[in-house]
Coordinates of C-alpha atoms in Angstrom, one line a residue:
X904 CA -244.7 -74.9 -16.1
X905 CA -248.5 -74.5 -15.6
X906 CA -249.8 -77.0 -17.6
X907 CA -250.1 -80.6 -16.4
X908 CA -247.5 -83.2 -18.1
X909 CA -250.4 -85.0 -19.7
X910 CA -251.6 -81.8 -21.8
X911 CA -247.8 -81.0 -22.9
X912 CA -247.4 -84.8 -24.3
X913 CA -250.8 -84.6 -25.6
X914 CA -250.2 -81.0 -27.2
X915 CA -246.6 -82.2 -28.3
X916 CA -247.7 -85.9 -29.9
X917 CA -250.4 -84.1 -31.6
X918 CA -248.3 -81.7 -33.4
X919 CA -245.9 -84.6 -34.9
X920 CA -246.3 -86.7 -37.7
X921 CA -246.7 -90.3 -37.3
X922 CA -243.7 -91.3 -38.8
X923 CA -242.0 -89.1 -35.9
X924 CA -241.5 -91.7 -32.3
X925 CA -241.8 -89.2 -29.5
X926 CA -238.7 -90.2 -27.1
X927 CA -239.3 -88.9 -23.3
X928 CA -235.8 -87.9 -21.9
X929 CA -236.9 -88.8 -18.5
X930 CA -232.9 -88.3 -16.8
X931 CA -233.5 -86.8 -13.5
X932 CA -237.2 -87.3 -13.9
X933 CA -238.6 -89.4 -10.8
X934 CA -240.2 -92.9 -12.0
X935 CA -243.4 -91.1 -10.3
X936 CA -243.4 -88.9 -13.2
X937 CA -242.7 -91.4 -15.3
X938 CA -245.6 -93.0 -14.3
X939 CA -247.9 -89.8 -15.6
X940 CA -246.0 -89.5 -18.9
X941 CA -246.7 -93.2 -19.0
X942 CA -250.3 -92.4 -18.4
X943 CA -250.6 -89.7 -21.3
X944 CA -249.7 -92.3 -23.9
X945 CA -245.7 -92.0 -23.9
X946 CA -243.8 -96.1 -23.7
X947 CA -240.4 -94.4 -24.9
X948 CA -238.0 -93.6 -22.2
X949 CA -234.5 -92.1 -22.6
X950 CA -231.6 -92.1 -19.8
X951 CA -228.2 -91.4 -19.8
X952 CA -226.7 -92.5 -16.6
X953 CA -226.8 -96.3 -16.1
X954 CA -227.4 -96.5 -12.5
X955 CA -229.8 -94.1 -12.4
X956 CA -231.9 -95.8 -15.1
X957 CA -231.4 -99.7 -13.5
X958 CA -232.9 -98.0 -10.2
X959 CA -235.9 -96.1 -12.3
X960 CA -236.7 -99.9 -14.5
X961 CA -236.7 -101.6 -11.2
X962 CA -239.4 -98.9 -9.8
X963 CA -241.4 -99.3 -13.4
X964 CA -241.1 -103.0 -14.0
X965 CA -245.4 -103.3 -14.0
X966 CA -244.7 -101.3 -17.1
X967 CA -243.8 -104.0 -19.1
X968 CA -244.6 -102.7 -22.5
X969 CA -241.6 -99.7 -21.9
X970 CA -239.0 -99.7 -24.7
X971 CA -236.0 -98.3 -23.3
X972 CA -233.6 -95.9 -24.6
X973 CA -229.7 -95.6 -23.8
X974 CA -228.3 -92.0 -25.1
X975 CA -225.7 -90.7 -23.2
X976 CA -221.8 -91.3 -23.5
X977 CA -221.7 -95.0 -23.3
X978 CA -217.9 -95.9 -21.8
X979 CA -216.4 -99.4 -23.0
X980 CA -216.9 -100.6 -19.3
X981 CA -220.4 -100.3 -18.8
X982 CA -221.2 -101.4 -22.0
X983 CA -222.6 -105.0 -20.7
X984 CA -225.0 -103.1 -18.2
X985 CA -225.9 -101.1 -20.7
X986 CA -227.1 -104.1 -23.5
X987 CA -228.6 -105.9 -20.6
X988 CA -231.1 -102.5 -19.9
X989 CA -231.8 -101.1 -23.2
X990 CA -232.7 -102.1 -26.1
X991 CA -231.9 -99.1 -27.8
X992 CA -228.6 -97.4 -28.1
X993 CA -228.5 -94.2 -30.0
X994 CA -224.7 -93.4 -28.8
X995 CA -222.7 -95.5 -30.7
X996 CA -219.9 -92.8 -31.5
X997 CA -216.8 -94.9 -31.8
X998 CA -215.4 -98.3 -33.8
X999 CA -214.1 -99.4 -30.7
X1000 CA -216.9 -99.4 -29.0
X1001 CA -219.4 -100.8 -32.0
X1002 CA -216.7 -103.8 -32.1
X1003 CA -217.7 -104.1 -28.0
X1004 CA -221.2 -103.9 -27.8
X1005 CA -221.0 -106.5 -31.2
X1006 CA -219.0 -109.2 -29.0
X1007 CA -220.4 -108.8 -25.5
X1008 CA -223.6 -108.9 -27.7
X1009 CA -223.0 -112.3 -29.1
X1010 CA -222.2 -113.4 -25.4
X1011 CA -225.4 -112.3 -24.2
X1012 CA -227.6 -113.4 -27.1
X1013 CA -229.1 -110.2 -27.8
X1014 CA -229.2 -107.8 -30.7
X1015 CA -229.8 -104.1 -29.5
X1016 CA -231.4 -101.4 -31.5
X1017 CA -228.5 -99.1 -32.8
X1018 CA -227.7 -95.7 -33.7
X1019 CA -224.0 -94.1 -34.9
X1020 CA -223.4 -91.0 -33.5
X1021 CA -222.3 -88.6 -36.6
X1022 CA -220.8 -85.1 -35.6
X1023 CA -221.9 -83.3 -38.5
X1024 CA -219.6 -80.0 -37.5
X1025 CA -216.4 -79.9 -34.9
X1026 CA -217.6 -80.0 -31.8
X1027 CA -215.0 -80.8 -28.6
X1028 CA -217.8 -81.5 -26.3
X1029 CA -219.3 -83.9 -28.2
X1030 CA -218.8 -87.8 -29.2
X1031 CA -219.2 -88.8 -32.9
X1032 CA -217.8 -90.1 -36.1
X1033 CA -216.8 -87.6 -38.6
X1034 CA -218.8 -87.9 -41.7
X1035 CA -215.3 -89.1 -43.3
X1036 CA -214.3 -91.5 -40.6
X1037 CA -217.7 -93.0 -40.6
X1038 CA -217.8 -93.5 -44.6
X1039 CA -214.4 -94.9 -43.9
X1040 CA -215.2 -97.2 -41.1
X1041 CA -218.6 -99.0 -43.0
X1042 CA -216.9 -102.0 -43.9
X1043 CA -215.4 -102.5 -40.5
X1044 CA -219.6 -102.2 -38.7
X1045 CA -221.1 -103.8 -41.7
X1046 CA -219.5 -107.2 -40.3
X1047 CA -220.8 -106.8 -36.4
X1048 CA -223.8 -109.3 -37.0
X1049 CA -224.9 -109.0 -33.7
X1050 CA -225.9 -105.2 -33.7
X1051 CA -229.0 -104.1 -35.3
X1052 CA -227.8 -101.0 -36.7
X1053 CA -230.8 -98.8 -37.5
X1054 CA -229.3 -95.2 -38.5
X1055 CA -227.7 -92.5 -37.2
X1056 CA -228.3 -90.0 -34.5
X1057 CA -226.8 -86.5 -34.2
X1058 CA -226.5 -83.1 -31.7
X1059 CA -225.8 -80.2 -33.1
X1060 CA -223.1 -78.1 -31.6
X1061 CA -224.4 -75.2 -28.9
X1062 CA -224.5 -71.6 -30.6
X1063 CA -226.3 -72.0 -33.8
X1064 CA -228.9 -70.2 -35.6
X1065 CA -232.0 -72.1 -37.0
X1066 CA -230.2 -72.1 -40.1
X1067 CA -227.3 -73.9 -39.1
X1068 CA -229.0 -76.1 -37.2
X1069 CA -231.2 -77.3 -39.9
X1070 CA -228.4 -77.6 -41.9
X1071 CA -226.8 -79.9 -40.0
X1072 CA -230.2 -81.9 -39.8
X1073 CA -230.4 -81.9 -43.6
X1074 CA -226.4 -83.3 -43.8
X1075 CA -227.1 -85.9 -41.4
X1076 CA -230.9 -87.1 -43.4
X1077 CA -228.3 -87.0 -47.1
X1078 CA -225.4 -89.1 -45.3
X1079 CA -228.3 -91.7 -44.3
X1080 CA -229.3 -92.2 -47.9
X1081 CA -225.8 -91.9 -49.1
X1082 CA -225.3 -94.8 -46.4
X1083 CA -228.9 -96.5 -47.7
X1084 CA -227.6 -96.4 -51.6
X1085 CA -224.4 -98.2 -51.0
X1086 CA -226.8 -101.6 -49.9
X1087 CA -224.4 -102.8 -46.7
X1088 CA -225.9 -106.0 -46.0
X1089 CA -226.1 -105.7 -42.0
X1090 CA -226.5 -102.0 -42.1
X1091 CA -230.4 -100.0 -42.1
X1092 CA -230.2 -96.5 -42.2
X1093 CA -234.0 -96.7 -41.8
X1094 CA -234.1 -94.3 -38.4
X1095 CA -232.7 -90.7 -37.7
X1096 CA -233.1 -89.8 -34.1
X1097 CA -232.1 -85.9 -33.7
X1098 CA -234.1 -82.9 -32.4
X1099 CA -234.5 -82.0 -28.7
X1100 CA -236.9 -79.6 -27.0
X1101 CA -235.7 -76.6 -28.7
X1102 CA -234.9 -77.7 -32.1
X1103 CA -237.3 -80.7 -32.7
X1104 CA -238.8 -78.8 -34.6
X1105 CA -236.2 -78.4 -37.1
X1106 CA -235.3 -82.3 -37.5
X1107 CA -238.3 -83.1 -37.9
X1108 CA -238.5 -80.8 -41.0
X1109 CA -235.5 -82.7 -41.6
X1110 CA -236.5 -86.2 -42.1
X1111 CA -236.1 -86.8 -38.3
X1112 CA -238.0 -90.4 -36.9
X1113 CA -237.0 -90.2 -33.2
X1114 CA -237.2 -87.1 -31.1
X1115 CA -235.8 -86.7 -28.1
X1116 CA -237.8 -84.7 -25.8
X1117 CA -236.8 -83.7 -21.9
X1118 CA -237.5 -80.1 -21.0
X1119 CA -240.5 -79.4 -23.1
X1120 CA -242.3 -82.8 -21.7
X1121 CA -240.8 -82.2 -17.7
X1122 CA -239.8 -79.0 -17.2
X1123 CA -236.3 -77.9 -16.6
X1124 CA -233.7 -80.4 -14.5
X1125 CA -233.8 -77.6 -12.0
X1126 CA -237.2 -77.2 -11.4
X1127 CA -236.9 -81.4 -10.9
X1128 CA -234.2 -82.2 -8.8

C-alpha cells in the first residue's frame, strides 16, 4: 500500500461518523507500527492472541491513554490473562464462559467492557450464541454483576453478497433493541461492534458503533509478517 498509515487513518476516521469508534486490529502489526497509528490519532487497539498482545502492551506502556481491545476466541483458561490486559472483550460467545469472566472478575476487582458474540446465520467456523439461545440465556447474564455488558458484536459468515451481509448487520442492530426494550437491569445494549475492512461500510449503515479495522489501516498480514 502506497500511502503512509497516517493518511489511510486520517482518510478512514474522516469518512466515519462520530458515533462510529474506529478499532485498529493491530494482530501481527509490530508495536513500531503501533506507535505511527498511535501518532495519526488512533488509542483503540484490537488483538486476538494473548501472548502476543502482553508482549506488544509491555513495548507500548508510555502509551498510557491506550484502551485495549480482546476479540479473538477467548478459551476458559486464559480467561484471567485476558481481564487482567483488556478492558474490552467483544468475544463473549458462550454462557459458560460469561459465568467465568463474571467470577474470576469479582476475584480481581475489575469490571471489563463486554460484548456477546451473536451468530446471526450458521456458521461452523465461528463462535456465537444463536439469536434463540441468547434470548434464552438473558436471565442467566443479567445476574453476572461483575461484567459490564455493553452489546453485542457479530461476523458475518465468508461468502456473502452486500445484501446478505447487511442483512445480517440489520438483524443483529433489531435483536439489540429487542434486548434494550425488555429493560434487564445489569444488561446495556448501548454498543454494536461489527464491520471489518471490507464490509465496515455496511455496519455502519447498520447502526454499527465499533469498527474493527486491520487490513485497510496495515496492509495485508502478509505484506507484515
Amino acid at each position: 500500500m502506497t500511502s503512509s498509515i497516517g493518511e489511510r487513518i486520517a482518510k478512514i476516521s474522516s469518512s466515519l461518523p462520530s458515533s462510529v469508534r474506529l478499532i485498529a486490529v493491530s494482530k501481527t502489526v509490530p508495536a513500531e507500527v503501533m506507535r505511527s497509528a498511535y501518532a495519526a490519532g488512533i488509542r483503540d487497539f484490537a488483538e486476538s492472541r494473548i501472548q502476543e498482545a502482553a508482549k506488544k502492551q509491555a513495548e507500548l506502556q508510555d502509551l498510557s491513554d491506550i484502551t485495549w481491545h480482546f476479540i479473538g476466541h477467548l478459551q476458559s483458561n486464559k480467561a484471567k490473562k485476558a481481564l487482567e490486559q483488556f478492558s474490552w472483550i467483544h468475544s463473549v460467545d458462550n454462557l459458560q464462559l460469561a459465568q467465568r469472566l463474571d467470577q474470576l472478575a469479582e476475584q480481581l476487582g475489575v469490571t471489563p467492557n463486554i460484548c456477546l458474540q451473536v451468530k446471526i446465520l450458521p456458521d461452523p467456523n465461528k463462535g456465537g450464541w444463536t439469536v434463540a439461545q441468547l434470548l434464552t440465556d438473558l436471565s442467566v447474564i443479567n445476574q453476572y454483576k461483575n461484567l459490564h455488558i455493553q452489546g453485542l458484536m457479530t461476523i458475518p459468515p465468508l461468502g456473502l453478497n452486500e445484501a446478505e451481509i447487511l442483512n445480517v448487520f440489520n438483524t443483529t442492530h433489531d435483536l439489540a433493541k429487542t434486548i434494550r426494550d425488555q429493560h434487564w437491569s445489569h444488561i446495556e445494549m448501548q454498543h454494536l461492534s461489527m464491520g471489518m475492512s471490507g464490509d465496515y461500510h455496511l455496519a455502519v449503515q447498520a447502526g454499527a458503533t465499533m469498527v474493527r479495522l486491520g487490513t485497510i489501516l496495515f496492509g495485508d498480514r502478509t505484506e507484515r509478517m
